[in-house]
Amino acid sequence: MKELRLVVDPIRCDAYGHCAELLPELIELDDWGYPILRDDEVPRHLRGDARKAVASCPRLALSLERARAKSKA
Amino acid sequence: MDAVAVRRLLPTSEPLGWRDYGARYGSLPFADAGLLDEVEASGLTGRGGAGFPTAQKLRAVREGRRPVVVANGTEGEPASWKDKTLLRLNPHLVIDGALLAAELVGARRVVLAVGRHGAEQVRIARALAARPDGGAVELATVPERFVVGEESALVHWINGGEAKPTGRRSRPYQRGVDGRPTLVQNVETLANLALVARYGADWFRRDETVLATVGGAVRRPGVVEVPLGVPFPELFSRAGGVTEPVQAYLVGGYFGRWLPAQDTLRLTGEMGARVVVALPARSCGLVESARVVAYMAQQSAKQCGPCLFGLQALAESFATIARAEPEAAEAVARLERLERRIRGRGACAHPDGALGLAASAVRVFGAELSAHASGRCTAHDHEPVLPTPHVKGGWR
Ligand SMILES: Cc1cc2nc3c(=O)[nH]c(=O)nc-3n(C[C@H](O)[C@H](O)[C@H](O)COP(=O)(O)O)c2cc1C
Ligand code: SF4
Ligand code: SF4
């Protein structure tokens, strides 16, 4: 199964914060309102919410990417 | 022969003109497929700071359609002079390297990018005009700011945009100048490429040299060519020797770190663009660091929140500490959290570079940090050691 990963483009992001509201399980905001990903890997049950968060980012700064195979250390 | 005296990149103390250059180095061989293997065997790595293997970059760009070559001579770091010095004293070695790289990867467009120092531009333009193949190289004169030399910023500027980084998703080696695969290579790297082409990998590996900018408490601050791995005492003796007791070295410039002077050190490939500044014992490492962090905050391209606001907050905390203000102890306590809030969250390495310097200051100047936290600075004078010029002008 393909893993999905959340990615923030820090140049586009303008700290609107919609994403943290829609996906609090994975995204928190820093002191200045910019998103910090608690975990960039998106678990199955949150995929729908993650897609919503991506779609509602007014700056198109948030995206979902197919994760490259994580190397197990 | 004294190994310290090997001079490959800077053989003369006066600029080497086209004719004398030819007499000294001989003509440039053609770039064939064998040269790529030779570069690989030489182990040549990038001299712009990151130390990436050059052969690997050449191969990656070569696979693309009609690539572009950019020679990066912008050197926005104010404590570094090695690229400006190389371009002034031996411009033809750099130009040879750029043309050779273009031949190797199949590029038609070659851009040599330098900062807008009046005299420097004119000198390089003259060097290009003096050679029969000089017309193949475009000279680009870019705004003088710290982040302009970051490869995506440089590419964006050449494409007509502002000289700000464009982020990790548009890698120049895939999509750069004119949307084509672009080889961005530091000018010192290219000069070395021209040496490998002439004299081969074995020669290159014997006494491999690097350029270093030595500053601070030395008799002759400036650029020296030294063997990779040279012990610090020899490095400083090349700069005329230290002039007074030294407490720490700033190694690797404003992306680098402080190291205590009692450490036994050698100049290695991991030391960024090899800026080494000797901090006098009478100075305050925290005051110096605070000035550099403030400069780095001001030099942010101010596109990414964690870089813009994070470096600002870091600079404010450091200023409070440097001035040994009543809130200094709280500011010290804030540093670690701030660091976690910033690290890895910019679109380029600028904020992480500044963080590295700040974190090393906390480690190396620990005793001074406690003094400042209790309202005292033990330094005798606060005359600036590290340059933090005020930069005017825009991004075009
Ligand atoms: C903020 C920032 C500033 C940079 N400034 C320069 C510079 O002035 N000159 C340079 O050659 N590389 C600079 N670099 C590194 C370039 O992005 C790039 O890695 C380098 O030019 C590649 O050449 P090399 O492989 O020959 O070292 C900078 C990187 C960053 C993140
Ligand atoms: S919604 Fe988009 S712009 Fe707003 S904070 Fe999240 S990523 Fe940034
Ligand atoms: S991290 Fe800072 S310097 Fe780099 S692109 Fe973002 S704002 Fe600009």
XYZ file of C-alpha atoms and ligand atoms in Angstrom:
516
model
C 0.000 0.000 0.000
C 1.186 3.484 -0.808
C 2.102 5.712 2.109
C 1.071 9.358 1.955
C 3.100 12.202 3.326
C 2.108 15.790 4.117
C 4.401 18.507 2.818
C 4.305 22.239 3.574
C 5.871 24.687 1.146
C 7.191 27.321 3.576
C 7.527 29.961 0.847
C 3.843 29.792 -0.110
C 2.438 29.289 3.384
C 1.036 32.502 4.873
C -0.027 31.172 8.258
C -3.773 31.231 7.682
C -3.954 28.154 9.866
C -6.919 26.435 8.215
C -4.902 23.269 7.970
C -4.378 22.977 11.735
C -8.102 23.438 12.303
C -8.999 20.691 9.862
C -6.265 18.270 10.819
C -5.300 18.880 14.458
C -4.171 15.262 14.769
C -1.198 15.956 12.489
C -0.721 19.721 12.390
C -0.060 22.230 15.138
C 0.788 25.891 14.747
C 4.012 27.486 15.913
C 4.263 30.777 17.847
C 3.793 32.712 14.624
C 0.897 30.700 13.207
C 2.847 28.513 10.788
C 2.110 24.801 10.671
C 4.364 22.233 12.267
C 3.756 18.653 11.220
C 3.643 16.363 14.250
C 4.130 13.477 11.891
C 4.376 13.873 8.161
C 3.089 10.369 7.467
C -0.689 10.277 7.085
C -2.378 7.265 8.699
C -5.176 5.629 6.737
C -8.034 6.867 8.887
C -6.932 10.503 8.460
C -6.570 10.476 4.702
C -9.942 12.075 4.102
C -9.242 14.907 6.528
C -5.781 15.367 5.076
C -7.229 15.741 1.579
C -9.701 18.307 2.904
C -6.938 20.267 4.583
C -4.892 20.255 1.392
C -7.866 21.381 -0.676
C -8.740 24.220 1.668
C -5.296 25.773 1.968
C -5.820 29.215 0.401
C -2.174 29.452 -0.607
C -1.833 25.987 -2.154
C 1.026 25.510 0.285
C 0.018 22.121 1.575
C 0.269 18.962 -0.459
C 0.143 15.210 -0.184
C 2.963 13.262 -1.688
C 3.561 9.606 -2.050
C 6.161 8.762 0.568
C 9.381 7.200 -0.492
C 10.044 3.922 1.287
C 11.188 4.813 4.769
C 14.456 3.164 5.609
C 14.263 1.319 8.888
C 17.254 2.238 11.000
C 59.277 21.183 -0.979
C 57.323 22.842 1.784
C 53.825 21.412 1.410
C 52.296 24.618 2.701
C 53.681 26.527 -0.264
C 51.853 24.524 -2.959
C 50.100 27.071 -5.152
C 47.851 25.703 -7.834
C 44.911 28.065 -7.837
C 46.671 31.270 -6.868
C 50.198 31.034 -8.270
C 50.778 34.794 -8.341
C 50.057 37.765 -6.134
C 49.172 39.897 -9.171
C 46.323 39.133 -11.597
C 47.401 36.534 -14.149
C 46.682 37.805 -17.673
C 45.627 35.608 -20.591
C 49.083 35.233 -22.110
C 50.938 34.536 -18.863
C 48.175 32.183 -17.864
C 48.648 30.169 -21.060
C 52.396 30.042 -20.542
C 52.002 28.766 -17.000
C 49.191 26.230 -17.381
C 49.370 25.227 -21.059
C 46.374 24.828 -23.332
C 43.142 23.263 -22.175
C 42.551 19.671 -23.340
C 39.216 18.718 -24.894
C 36.586 17.363 -22.579
C 35.904 13.761 -23.509
C 34.093 11.002 -21.661
C 37.372 10.008 -20.045
C 37.474 13.346 -18.254
C 34.310 12.516 -16.350
C 35.961 9.373 -14.997
C 39.022 11.417 -14.176
C 36.917 13.911 -12.200
C 35.319 10.997 -10.373
C 38.711 9.524 -9.568
C 39.999 12.887 -8.384
C 37.331 12.958 -5.681
C 36.739 16.662 -6.349
C 33.970 18.078 -4.150
C 32.077 21.371 -4.307
C 33.855 24.371 -2.809
C 30.715 26.459 -2.315
C 30.029 25.099 1.153
C 28.160 21.825 0.886
C 31.034 19.658 -0.383
C 28.963 17.581 -2.804
C 30.904 15.308 -5.202
C 31.310 17.208 -8.461
C 31.351 14.163 -10.761
C 27.947 13.128 -9.464
C 26.500 16.544 -10.309
C 28.068 16.541 -13.760
C 26.560 13.131 -14.506
C 23.102 14.104 -13.281
C 22.964 17.271 -15.391
C 24.482 15.601 -18.410
C 21.504 13.287 -18.740
C 19.146 16.201 -19.401
C 18.422 18.019 -22.649
C 20.781 20.875 -23.503
C 21.740 21.905 -19.980
C 23.037 25.261 -18.754
C 26.158 25.910 -16.682
C 26.254 28.586 -13.981
C 29.570 29.491 -12.383
C 28.741 30.746 -8.898
C 31.094 33.550 -7.924
C 28.572 35.577 -5.935
C 30.093 34.966 -2.479
C 27.486 36.825 -0.441
C 29.121 35.844 2.845
C 30.791 39.028 4.127
C 33.599 37.197 5.965
C 34.614 35.286 2.821
C 36.901 36.639 0.112
C 38.191 33.505 -1.563
C 35.978 33.564 -4.667
C 36.513 37.287 -5.248
C 40.250 36.755 -4.805
C 40.337 33.779 -7.169
C 38.388 35.709 -9.805
C 40.710 38.675 -9.436
C 44.023 36.801 -9.481
C 43.275 33.865 -11.762
C 40.081 34.513 -13.757
C 41.131 32.348 -16.694
C 41.355 29.189 -14.617
C 37.726 29.722 -13.566
C 36.611 30.519 -17.113
C 38.430 27.414 -18.406
C 36.641 25.345 -15.789
C 33.254 26.759 -16.748
C 33.838 26.117 -20.470
C 35.071 22.625 -19.709
C 32.017 21.881 -17.587
C 29.812 23.147 -20.424
C 31.569 20.831 -22.861
C 31.251 17.897 -20.453
C 27.517 18.253 -19.939
C 26.700 19.497 -23.448
C 25.661 23.019 -22.433
C 25.435 25.932 -24.865
C 24.677 28.608 -22.325
C 27.323 29.437 -19.726
C 26.716 32.137 -17.108
C 29.355 33.499 -14.752
C 27.609 35.171 -11.823
C 29.371 37.683 -9.589
C 28.312 40.330 -7.089
C 27.996 43.934 -8.141
C 31.340 45.291 -6.989
C 32.162 47.901 -9.586
C 35.815 47.088 -10.151
C 35.344 43.340 -10.114
C 32.801 43.276 -12.944
C 35.004 45.364 -15.159
C 38.031 43.162 -14.516
C 36.163 39.976 -15.352
C 34.616 41.495 -18.461
C 38.132 42.422 -19.547
C 39.399 38.897 -18.877
C 36.599 37.475 -21.033
C 37.354 39.936 -23.814
C 41.034 38.957 -23.765
C 40.387 35.352 -24.818
C 39.204 34.024 -28.163
C 36.495 31.871 -26.529
C 35.423 34.505 -23.980
C 32.281 35.364 -25.949
C 30.782 32.009 -24.957
C 30.432 33.148 -21.344
C 27.741 35.583 -20.178
C 28.601 37.755 -17.207
C 25.741 38.177 -14.716
C 26.064 40.788 -11.986
C 23.689 40.033 -9.143
C 22.582 41.993 -6.052
C 24.890 41.588 -3.088
C 23.024 39.761 -0.387
C 23.732 36.697 1.650
C 21.168 34.339 0.108
C 21.680 35.364 -3.525
C 24.344 32.669 -3.969
C 21.923 29.914 -2.995
C 21.527 28.036 -6.254
C 17.771 28.333 -6.740
C 17.942 32.081 -5.953
C 20.665 32.538 -8.520
C 18.753 30.576 -11.135
C 15.610 32.597 -10.442
C 17.534 35.839 -10.891
C 19.081 34.690 -14.168
C 15.571 33.791 -15.339
C 14.496 37.381 -14.738
C 13.049 37.029 -11.235
C 14.094 38.197 -7.801
C 17.241 36.680 -6.348
C 15.358 34.739 -3.674
C 15.413 30.971 -3.143
C 12.503 29.180 -4.773
C 12.436 26.150 -2.527
C 13.349 22.532 -2.470
C 10.844 21.397 -5.045
C 12.532 23.038 -8.000
C 16.007 21.583 -8.075
C 18.203 23.442 -10.583
C 19.850 20.220 -11.766
C 16.428 19.149 -13.046
C 14.805 22.492 -13.926
C 16.921 25.610 -13.756
C 17.910 28.364 -16.155
C 15.457 28.547 -19.104
C 13.721 25.552 -17.493
C 16.684 23.383 -18.464
C 18.830 21.129 -16.281
C 21.393 23.489 -14.763
C 24.787 22.831 -13.268
C 25.465 25.399 -10.548
C 29.061 25.128 -9.475
C 31.209 27.296 -7.258
C 34.025 29.114 -9.088
C 36.723 27.429 -6.982
C 35.259 24.045 -7.895
C 35.422 24.956 -11.586
C 39.018 26.149 -11.276
C 39.874 22.744 -9.820
C 38.045 21.047 -12.672
C 40.366 22.854 -15.081
C 43.336 21.523 -13.087
C 42.057 17.940 -13.113
C 41.562 18.147 -16.894
C 45.147 19.263 -17.410
C 47.061 17.256 -14.867
C 44.842 14.288 -14.017
C 43.289 12.754 -10.925
C 46.498 11.372 -9.393
C 48.203 14.729 -9.543
C 45.127 16.384 -8.114
C 44.897 14.062 -5.136
C 48.512 14.644 -4.259
C 48.578 17.794 -2.132
C 44.968 18.766 -2.885
C 44.645 22.435 -2.002
C 41.795 24.671 -0.916
C 41.299 28.392 -0.555
C 40.626 29.745 2.906
C 39.808 33.217 4.172
C 41.623 33.859 7.421
C 40.452 36.773 9.547
C 40.357 38.165 13.063
C 43.479 38.354 15.201
C 46.066 37.663 12.478
C 48.754 39.894 11.033
C 47.664 39.591 7.386
C 43.948 38.836 7.148
C 43.073 37.507 3.707
C 42.916 34.535 1.386
C 45.487 31.751 1.367
C 45.847 28.565 -0.632
C 46.726 25.640 1.625
C 46.738 21.843 1.452
C 43.490 20.259 2.561
C 43.992 19.090 6.137
C 46.566 21.723 7.068
C 46.899 22.144 10.859
C 45.526 25.448 12.159
C 48.896 26.766 13.404
C 50.254 26.478 9.857
C 47.122 28.045 8.421
C 47.554 31.043 10.710
C 51.252 31.327 10.019
C 50.341 31.694 6.322
C 48.291 34.712 7.380
C 51.256 36.228 9.183
C 50.609 34.545 12.524
C 48.205 35.404 15.333
C 48.715 38.779 16.934
C 47.297 38.196 20.414
C 45.778 35.502 22.633
C 42.815 33.811 20.948
C 39.825 32.217 22.710
C 37.912 30.601 19.833
C 37.714 30.199 16.075
C 34.712 30.768 13.895
C 35.059 28.020 11.307
C 32.950 27.832 8.139
C 31.652 31.394 8.245
C 28.111 32.389 9.156
C 26.815 28.899 8.349
C 29.612 27.459 10.456
C 30.391 27.094 14.134
C 32.592 28.303 16.941
C 35.330 25.984 18.145
C 37.417 26.515 21.281
C 40.977 27.669 20.594
C 42.456 24.905 22.731
C 41.192 22.237 20.289
C 43.722 20.695 17.917
C 42.269 21.504 14.522
C 42.921 20.939 10.851
C 41.294 22.605 7.876
C 38.951 19.955 6.463
C 36.449 19.623 3.657
C 33.584 19.862 6.148
C 34.385 23.426 7.107
C 31.905 25.124 4.773
C 33.545 27.594 2.433
C 36.564 27.645 4.760
C 36.291 30.984 6.474
C 38.370 30.864 9.658
C 38.259 33.813 12.056
C 40.377 33.972 15.207
C 38.454 35.629 18.031
C 40.714 37.556 20.446
C 40.537 36.602 24.115
C 39.565 40.187 24.962
C 36.416 40.047 22.767
C 32.998 38.673 23.667
C 31.869 35.650 21.638
C 28.258 36.311 22.583
C 28.341 39.900 21.354
C 29.916 38.726 18.087
C 27.343 35.957 17.693
C 24.479 38.329 18.457
C 25.649 40.683 15.709
C 25.944 37.835 13.204
C 22.548 36.358 14.102
C 20.973 39.814 13.713
C 22.683 40.164 10.355
C 21.462 36.740 9.248
C 17.910 37.613 10.344
C 18.095 40.801 8.312
C 19.516 38.843 5.340
C 16.625 36.375 5.272
C 14.688 36.483 2.030
C 11.697 36.831 4.388
C 9.541 34.372 2.495
C 9.222 31.567 5.024
C 7.610 32.217 8.393
C 10.017 30.146 10.496
C 12.982 31.927 8.891
C 11.494 35.439 9.018
C 9.987 35.303 12.522
C 12.250 32.613 13.931
C 15.546 34.319 13.128
C 14.078 37.622 14.319
C 13.183 36.036 17.659
C 16.573 34.353 17.844
C 18.302 37.672 17.161
C 16.252 39.402 19.880
C 17.083 36.692 22.399
C 20.755 36.859 21.515
C 20.783 40.645 21.773
C 19.273 40.419 25.261
C 21.949 37.906 26.240
C 24.780 39.870 24.637
C 23.821 43.020 26.519
C 23.604 41.019 29.766
C 20.191 42.557 30.378
C 18.070 41.553 33.394
C 16.053 39.190 31.143
C 19.200 37.464 29.845
C 18.651 34.299 31.905
C 15.146 33.910 30.478
C 16.466 34.493 26.982
C 19.034 31.732 27.489
C 16.256 29.406 28.598
C 14.281 30.261 25.452
C 17.048 29.355 23.011
C 16.582 25.619 22.920
C 12.858 25.816 22.204
C 13.435 28.454 19.546
C 15.966 26.235 17.870
C 13.472 23.372 17.702
C 10.882 25.779 16.296
C 13.124 26.859 13.420
C 15.289 23.920 12.408
C 14.486 22.331 9.056
C 11.500 24.571 8.388
C 12.851 27.025 5.834
C 12.775 26.500 2.095
C 16.559 26.799 2.033
C 19.399 26.191 4.490
C 19.663 29.839 5.577
C 17.895 29.558 8.943
C 19.601 26.263 9.818
C 22.965 27.792 8.985
C 22.401 30.674 11.384
C 21.082 28.256 14.021
C 24.248 26.201 13.835
C 26.354 29.234 14.624
C 24.044 30.266 17.472
C 24.020 26.772 18.982
C 27.806 26.553 18.874
C 28.086 29.910 20.647
C 26.022 28.507 23.502
C 28.345 25.481 23.707
C 31.681 27.244 23.350
C 30.978 30.410 25.321
C 29.225 28.607 28.169
C 31.142 30.371 30.941
C 30.479 33.740 29.366
C 26.815 32.780 29.010
C 26.526 32.227 32.780
C 28.211 35.565 33.400
C 25.786 37.335 31.061
C 22.830 35.556 32.644
C 23.862 37.127 35.943
C 24.286 40.570 34.374
C 28.018 40.718 33.629
C 30.168 40.638 30.502
C 33.804 39.716 31.082
C 35.144 41.024 27.752
C 37.534 43.952 27.656
C 36.267 45.525 24.498
C 33.457 45.170 22.034
C 35.143 46.302 18.886
C 33.529 44.224 16.096
C 35.623 41.330 14.762
C 33.165 39.753 12.302
C 31.903 41.926 9.447
C 28.145 42.534 9.306
C 27.711 45.112 6.555
C 24.515 47.009 6.128
C 23.056 45.936 2.794
C 21.040 48.363 0.736
C 19.148 47.757 -2.476
C 16.565 45.306 -3.723
C 16.485 41.800 -5.091
C 16.914 42.502 -8.820
C 21.835 30.815 1.837
C 22.850 30.164 0.936
C 23.843 30.946 0.347
C 24.768 30.380 -0.527
N 25.737 31.185 -1.068
C 26.640 30.650 -1.924
C 27.651 31.462 -2.518
O 27.735 32.673 -2.265
N 28.537 30.876 -3.381
C 28.464 29.524 -3.682
O 29.266 29.037 -4.468
N 27.533 28.746 -3.125
C 26.621 29.272 -2.255
N 25.658 28.455 -1.710
C 25.618 27.024 -2.132
C 24.912 26.885 -3.476
O 23.522 26.708 -3.246
C 25.406 25.669 -4.270
O 25.330 24.551 -3.443
C 26.821 25.806 -4.776
O 26.998 26.960 -5.551
C 27.168 24.570 -5.589
O 28.501 24.618 -6.019
P 29.586 23.556 -5.566
O 28.971 22.184 -5.636
O 30.681 23.737 -6.550
O 29.993 23.918 -4.183
C 24.718 29.000 -0.816
C 23.737 28.211 -0.211
C 22.818 28.774 0.661
C 21.789 27.895 1.303
S -3.693 26.408 5.433
Fe -1.984 26.615 3.999
S -1.305 28.724 4.207
Fe -2.569 28.236 5.956
S -1.158 27.624 7.555
Fe -1.860 25.774 6.547
S -0.342 25.429 4.937
Fe -0.069 27.535 5.615
S 14.472 29.878 4.490
Fe 14.740 32.102 4.687
S 16.289 32.635 3.201
Fe 15.569 30.580 2.682
S 13.912 30.879 1.207
Fe 12.936 30.845 3.192
S 12.869 32.993 3.867
Fe 14.327 32.859 2.177
